[in-house]
Short mmCIF file of C-alpha atoms in Angstrom, two decimals:
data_model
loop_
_atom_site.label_atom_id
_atom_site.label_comp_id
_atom_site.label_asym_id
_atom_site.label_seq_id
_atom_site.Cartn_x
_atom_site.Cartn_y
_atom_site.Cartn_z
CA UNK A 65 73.09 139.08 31.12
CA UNK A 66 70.46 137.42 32.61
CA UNK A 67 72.67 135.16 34.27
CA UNK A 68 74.59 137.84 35.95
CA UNK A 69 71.12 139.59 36.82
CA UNK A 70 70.07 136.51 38.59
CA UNK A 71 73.38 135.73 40.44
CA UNK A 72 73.47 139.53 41.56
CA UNK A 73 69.92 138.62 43.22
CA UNK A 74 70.59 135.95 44.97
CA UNK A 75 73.82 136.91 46.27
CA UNK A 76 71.69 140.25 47.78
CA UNK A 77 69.32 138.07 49.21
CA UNK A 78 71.05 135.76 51.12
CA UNK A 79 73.33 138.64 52.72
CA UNK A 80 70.31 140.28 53.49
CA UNK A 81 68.76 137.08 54.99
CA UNK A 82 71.80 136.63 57.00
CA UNK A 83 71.92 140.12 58.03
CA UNK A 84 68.74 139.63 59.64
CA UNK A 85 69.86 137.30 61.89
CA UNK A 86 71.57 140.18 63.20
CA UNK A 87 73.78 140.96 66.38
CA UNK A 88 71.84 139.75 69.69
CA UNK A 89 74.17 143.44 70.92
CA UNK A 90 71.72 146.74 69.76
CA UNK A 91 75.39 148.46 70.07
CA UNK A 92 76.34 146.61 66.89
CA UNK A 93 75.17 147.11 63.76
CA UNK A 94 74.48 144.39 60.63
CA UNK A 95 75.48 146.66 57.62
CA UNK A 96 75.18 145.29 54.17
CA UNK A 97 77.77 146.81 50.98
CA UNK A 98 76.65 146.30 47.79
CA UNK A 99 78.76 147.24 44.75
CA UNK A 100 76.66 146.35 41.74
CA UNK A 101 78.62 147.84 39.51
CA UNK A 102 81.61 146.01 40.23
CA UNK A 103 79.30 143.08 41.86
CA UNK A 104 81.49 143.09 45.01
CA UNK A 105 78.97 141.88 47.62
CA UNK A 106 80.03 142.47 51.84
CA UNK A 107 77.80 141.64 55.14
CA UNK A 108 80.13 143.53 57.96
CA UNK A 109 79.37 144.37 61.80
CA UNK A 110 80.47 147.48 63.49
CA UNK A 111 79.64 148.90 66.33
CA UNK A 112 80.80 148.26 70.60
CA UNK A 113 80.70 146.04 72.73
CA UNK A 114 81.61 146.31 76.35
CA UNK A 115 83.70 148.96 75.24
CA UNK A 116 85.33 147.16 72.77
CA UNK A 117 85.05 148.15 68.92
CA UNK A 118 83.30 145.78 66.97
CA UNK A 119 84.21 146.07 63.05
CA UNK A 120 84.84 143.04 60.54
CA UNK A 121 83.19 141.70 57.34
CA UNK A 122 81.30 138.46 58.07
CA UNK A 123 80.80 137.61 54.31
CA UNK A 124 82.36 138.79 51.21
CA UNK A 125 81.46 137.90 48.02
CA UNK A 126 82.06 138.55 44.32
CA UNK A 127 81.08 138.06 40.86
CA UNK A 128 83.63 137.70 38.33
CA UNK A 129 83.80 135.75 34.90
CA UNK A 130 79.57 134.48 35.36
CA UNK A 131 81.05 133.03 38.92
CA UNK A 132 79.99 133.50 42.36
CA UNK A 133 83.25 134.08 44.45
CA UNK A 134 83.06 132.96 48.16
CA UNK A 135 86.37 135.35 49.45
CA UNK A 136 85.30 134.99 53.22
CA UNK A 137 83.11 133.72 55.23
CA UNK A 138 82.79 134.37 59.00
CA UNK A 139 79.78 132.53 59.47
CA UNK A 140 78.45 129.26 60.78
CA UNK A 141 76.71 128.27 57.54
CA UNK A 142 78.56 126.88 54.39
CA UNK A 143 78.15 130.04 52.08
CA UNK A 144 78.59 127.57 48.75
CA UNK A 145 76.25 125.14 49.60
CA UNK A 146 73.71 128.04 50.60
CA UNK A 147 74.20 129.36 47.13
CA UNK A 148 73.92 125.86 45.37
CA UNK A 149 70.65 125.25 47.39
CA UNK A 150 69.47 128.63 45.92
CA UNK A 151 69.62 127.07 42.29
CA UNK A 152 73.23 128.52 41.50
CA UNK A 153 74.91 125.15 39.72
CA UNK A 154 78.38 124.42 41.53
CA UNK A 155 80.40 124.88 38.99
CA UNK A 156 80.12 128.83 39.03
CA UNK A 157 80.60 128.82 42.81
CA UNK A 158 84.27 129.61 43.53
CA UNK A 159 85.64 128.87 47.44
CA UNK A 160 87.89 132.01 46.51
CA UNK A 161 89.10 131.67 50.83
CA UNK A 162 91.04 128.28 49.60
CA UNK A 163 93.91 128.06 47.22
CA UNK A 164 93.63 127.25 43.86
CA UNK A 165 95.50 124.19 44.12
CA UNK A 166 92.86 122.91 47.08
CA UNK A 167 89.94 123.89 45.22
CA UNK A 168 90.44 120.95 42.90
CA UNK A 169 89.35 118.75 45.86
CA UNK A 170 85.79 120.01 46.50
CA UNK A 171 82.67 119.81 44.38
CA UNK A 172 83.09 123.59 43.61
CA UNK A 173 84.70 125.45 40.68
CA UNK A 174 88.63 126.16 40.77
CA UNK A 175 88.19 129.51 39.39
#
């Protein structure tokens, strides 16, 4: 449990650091979903710009089975190595974007 308490923690924090990098656009807004009880984890945007609707999840993440699951990520930064320089060990990081089959080939957990 207090594996799960600390992974849930971490995973808050960085979407929270990275929603502070924010939108350089006040018309669009950095909105954080957290789902602790089911530990489903979202950064998303939404808002306009130049009249155009801006909505999208930037980062999703989950925990499932004492592993952190990267399912997107729409940023710049490399989510799981983020997370492993954060003290979470690599095998309970999941690159849940690539198939099962390619996760074998990176330093991450297959699932």
């Amino acid at each position: 449990m207090a594996k799960l308490t600390e992974y849930r923690e971490k995973v808050q924090n960085l979407l929270t650091e990275l929603a502070n990098y924010g939108s350089s656009d006040h018309e669009v807004e950095s909105q954080l979903i957290f789902d602790t009880e089911r530990d489903h984890y979202q950064l998303a945007h939404v808002g306009w710009r130049n009249k155009r609707r801006i909505y999208g999840c930037v980062v999703h993440l989950d925990i499932k089975d004492d592993k952190i699951w990267v399912q997107h990520n729409g940023t710049e930064f490399d989510i799981a190595i983020r997370l492993a320089e954060m003290g979470i060990p690599k095998q309970d990081i999941v690159n849940g974007f690539h198939s099962s089959y390619m996760r074998q080939f990176t330093e991450f957990a297959v699932g």
